[in-house]
Amino acid sequence: MGETNSGSKSSKWSLEGMTALVTGGSKGIGYAIVEELAQLGATVHTCSRNEAELNESLKEWTTKGYRVTGSVSDVASRIDREELIARVSSQFNGKLNILKQTLDFTAEDFAFLINTNLESCFHLSQLAHPLLKASEAAIAMNQVTKNLACEWAKDNIRTNCVAPGPIRTPLGDKHFKEETIRNAVISQTPLGRIGEAEEVSSLVAFLCSPAASYITGQIICVDGGYAVKGFHI
């Protein structure tokens, strides 16, 4: 078979040389994604509102030898988003390959969710566009509510959505601890269990890699089949 645009087999499964920004990376799905990208060779900057949690995560990643840095930032704040992108631009010499925003399930009010999940994604994408454009192979990843949008900005743009179903995270587990809720969710999930954050991050990393270069316009559910019965209990 002839070689595809993905390059050699060794390189198409690697993120070596790429830079990534993952917001909300100190725990849950965000933490798993930081680890997955770093394991594949990417240099990652992440942020969190909780400085103690962030510092603890950074220590763990340093011990593992990952190239991960972090800063305290609240993506719900416009000023914080601007400062975050300015920091990343300086750190990564004006170029960025991967932008990924994540937020676990919360019980906070609707206005906060819209500001954090929707407006922050739109604004961060605007701010990061010059950095992504400056890279030869740029991937932008944003989350709106529970959807992750992946864009490959090279010669063309490809967009895929990853829709996580019931996943174990620090915030999600607050709900799953209630036996009636946990059992109801499991009963609606064909695989018969709640998913792990690593089962989402592995797909995110794949979509970020050259190996996924011919995948575009797809909505991929990581939910154990939960969506088949509809998003209800």
XYZ file of C-alpha atoms in Angstrom, residues 2-225:
224
model
C 1.167 3.508 -0.738
C 1.961 5.952 2.060
C -0.917 8.245 3.055
C -0.815 11.846 4.183
C -0.464 10.516 7.732
C 3.207 9.698 7.069
C 5.076 6.700 8.454
C 3.498 4.218 10.856
C 5.782 5.369 13.660
C 4.953 9.034 13.280
C 1.205 8.778 12.745
C 0.702 7.501 16.305
C 2.886 10.220 17.844
C 2.244 13.786 19.006
C 5.966 14.466 19.410
C 6.773 18.108 18.722
C 3.159 19.270 19.144
C 2.009 21.812 21.732
C -1.329 21.588 23.506
C -3.514 23.698 25.776
C -5.951 21.740 27.937
C -8.186 23.765 30.227
C -9.599 22.184 33.355
C -6.816 19.621 33.390
C -6.278 19.113 37.120
C -8.893 16.356 37.477
C -11.455 14.171 35.748
C -11.550 13.917 31.971
C -9.232 16.913 31.594
C -6.555 15.237 33.710
C -6.810 12.060 31.659
C -6.479 14.012 28.411
C -3.373 15.854 29.650
C -1.785 12.497 30.495
C -2.768 10.922 27.190
C -1.382 13.788 25.100
C 1.805 13.976 27.176
C 2.365 10.215 26.917
C 2.253 10.547 23.135
C 4.944 13.214 23.218
C 3.044 16.507 23.237
C 4.162 19.457 25.361
C 1.096 20.491 27.340
C 0.014 23.580 29.247
C -3.072 23.243 31.412
C -4.994 25.403 33.841
C -7.394 25.092 36.749
C -9.276 27.341 39.118
C -7.947 25.312 42.049
C -4.258 26.090 42.633
C -3.718 23.280 45.154
C -5.163 20.634 42.828
C -3.183 22.034 39.905
C 0.122 22.007 41.796
C -0.477 18.434 42.948
C -1.174 17.310 39.393
C 1.907 19.118 38.081
C 4.074 17.324 40.650
C 2.694 13.969 39.505
C 3.369 14.764 35.843
C 6.887 15.982 36.601
C 7.601 12.716 38.424
C 6.412 10.791 35.362
C 8.696 12.833 33.114
C 5.904 14.525 31.154
C 6.368 17.959 29.621
C 3.437 19.681 31.336
C 3.167 23.188 32.767
C 0.190 24.886 34.352
C -1.317 28.118 35.573
C -4.281 29.172 37.694
C -7.053 30.425 35.439
C -10.846 30.561 35.409
C -12.045 30.121 31.816
C -15.370 31.668 32.815
C -13.490 34.987 33.064
C -12.775 36.871 29.821
C -9.713 38.514 31.343
C -8.378 35.158 32.536
C -8.850 33.679 29.057
C -6.894 36.531 27.481
C -4.099 36.162 30.038
C -4.048 32.390 29.496
C -3.620 32.676 25.737
C -0.952 35.371 26.181
C 0.954 33.030 28.498
C 0.629 30.103 26.093
C 1.689 32.257 23.145
C 4.834 33.293 24.998
C 5.589 29.791 26.217
C 5.047 28.092 22.843
C 6.695 30.811 20.727
C 3.470 32.019 19.158
C 2.322 28.613 17.917
C -0.216 26.090 19.190
C -1.218 22.696 17.771
C -3.986 21.537 20.086
C -6.599 23.492 22.028
C -8.803 21.414 24.286
C -11.329 22.650 26.814
C -12.990 20.309 29.257
C -15.433 20.671 32.105
C -16.879 17.820 34.137
C -20.541 17.686 35.105
C -21.504 20.338 37.659
C -24.641 21.396 39.500
C -23.909 25.105 39.145
C -26.446 27.488 37.698
C -27.305 27.777 34.000
C -25.660 31.153 33.458
C -22.333 29.883 34.800
C -22.494 26.795 32.582
C -23.222 28.860 29.474
C -20.358 31.233 30.258
C -17.906 28.457 31.075
C -18.870 25.909 28.407
C -20.094 28.031 25.511
C -18.739 31.562 25.641
C -15.309 30.478 26.849
C -14.993 27.975 23.970
C -15.917 30.603 21.401
C -13.661 33.254 22.913
C -10.687 30.919 23.434
C -10.983 29.764 19.816
C -10.896 33.383 18.669
C -7.889 34.179 20.848
C -6.011 31.009 19.876
C -6.692 31.232 16.129
C -3.447 33.125 15.294
C -1.416 30.552 17.251
C -3.172 27.590 15.648
C -2.790 29.141 12.197
C 0.938 29.609 12.802
C 1.405 25.854 13.206
C 1.858 23.616 10.165
C -0.503 21.055 11.668
C -2.954 22.555 14.122
C -5.712 20.818 16.049
C -8.273 22.845 17.972
C -10.427 21.050 20.509
C -13.296 22.656 22.414
C -16.069 21.348 24.615
C -19.599 22.731 24.533
C -21.567 21.156 27.385
C -20.574 17.478 26.787
C -19.359 17.733 23.162
C -15.741 17.982 22.064
C -15.071 19.570 18.676
C -11.815 18.623 16.948
C -10.531 20.756 14.075
C -7.462 19.956 11.989
C -6.266 23.261 10.490
C -3.635 22.395 7.906
C -4.548 22.382 4.219
C -8.159 21.935 5.265
C -10.249 21.836 8.440
C -11.814 18.658 9.746
C -14.290 18.645 12.596
C -15.294 15.710 14.789
C -17.320 15.609 18.005
C -16.704 13.291 20.924
C -19.766 12.961 23.148
C -18.949 11.422 26.541
C -21.694 9.464 28.236
C -21.770 8.536 31.954
C -18.099 8.821 32.966
C -16.473 8.509 36.397
C -15.034 11.892 37.410
C -14.713 13.603 40.815
C -17.850 15.619 40.102
C -19.738 12.864 38.322
C -19.121 10.464 41.194
C -21.102 12.747 43.506
C -24.178 11.685 41.560
C -23.160 8.076 40.977
C -22.726 7.538 44.724
C -26.501 7.534 44.979
C -27.467 3.935 44.360
C -30.761 4.726 42.625
C -29.061 7.076 40.150
C -26.114 4.732 39.565
C -28.359 1.741 38.963
C -30.640 3.731 36.672
C -27.690 4.887 34.564
C -26.182 1.404 34.371
C -29.539 -0.093 33.411
C -29.666 2.298 30.452
C -26.085 1.468 29.378
C -25.754 -1.646 27.159
C -22.197 -2.342 28.398
C -23.583 -2.405 31.930
C -21.122 -0.079 33.628
C -20.026 3.552 33.998
C -17.103 4.636 31.835
C -13.646 5.780 32.920
C -12.033 9.125 32.021
C -9.190 7.287 30.265
C -11.720 5.765 27.868
C -12.532 9.293 26.673
C -8.970 10.621 26.596
C -7.719 7.769 24.405
C -10.203 8.733 21.689
C -9.352 12.427 22.047
C -5.652 11.623 21.609
C -6.420 9.500 18.551
C -8.374 12.347 16.905
C -5.446 14.660 17.663
C -2.966 12.349 15.962
C -2.045 12.095 12.269
C -3.562 8.591 12.373
C -7.026 10.213 12.277
C -6.254 12.453 9.299
C -9.116 11.102 7.157
C -11.802 11.313 9.830
C -14.038 14.370 9.614
C -17.575 15.465 10.371
C -18.219 12.617 12.814
C -20.021 12.492 16.156
C -18.408 9.716 18.174
C -20.116 8.660 21.405
C -17.960 7.297 24.213
C -20.890 6.106 26.288
C -21.053 2.319 26.396
C -24.089 2.493 24.143
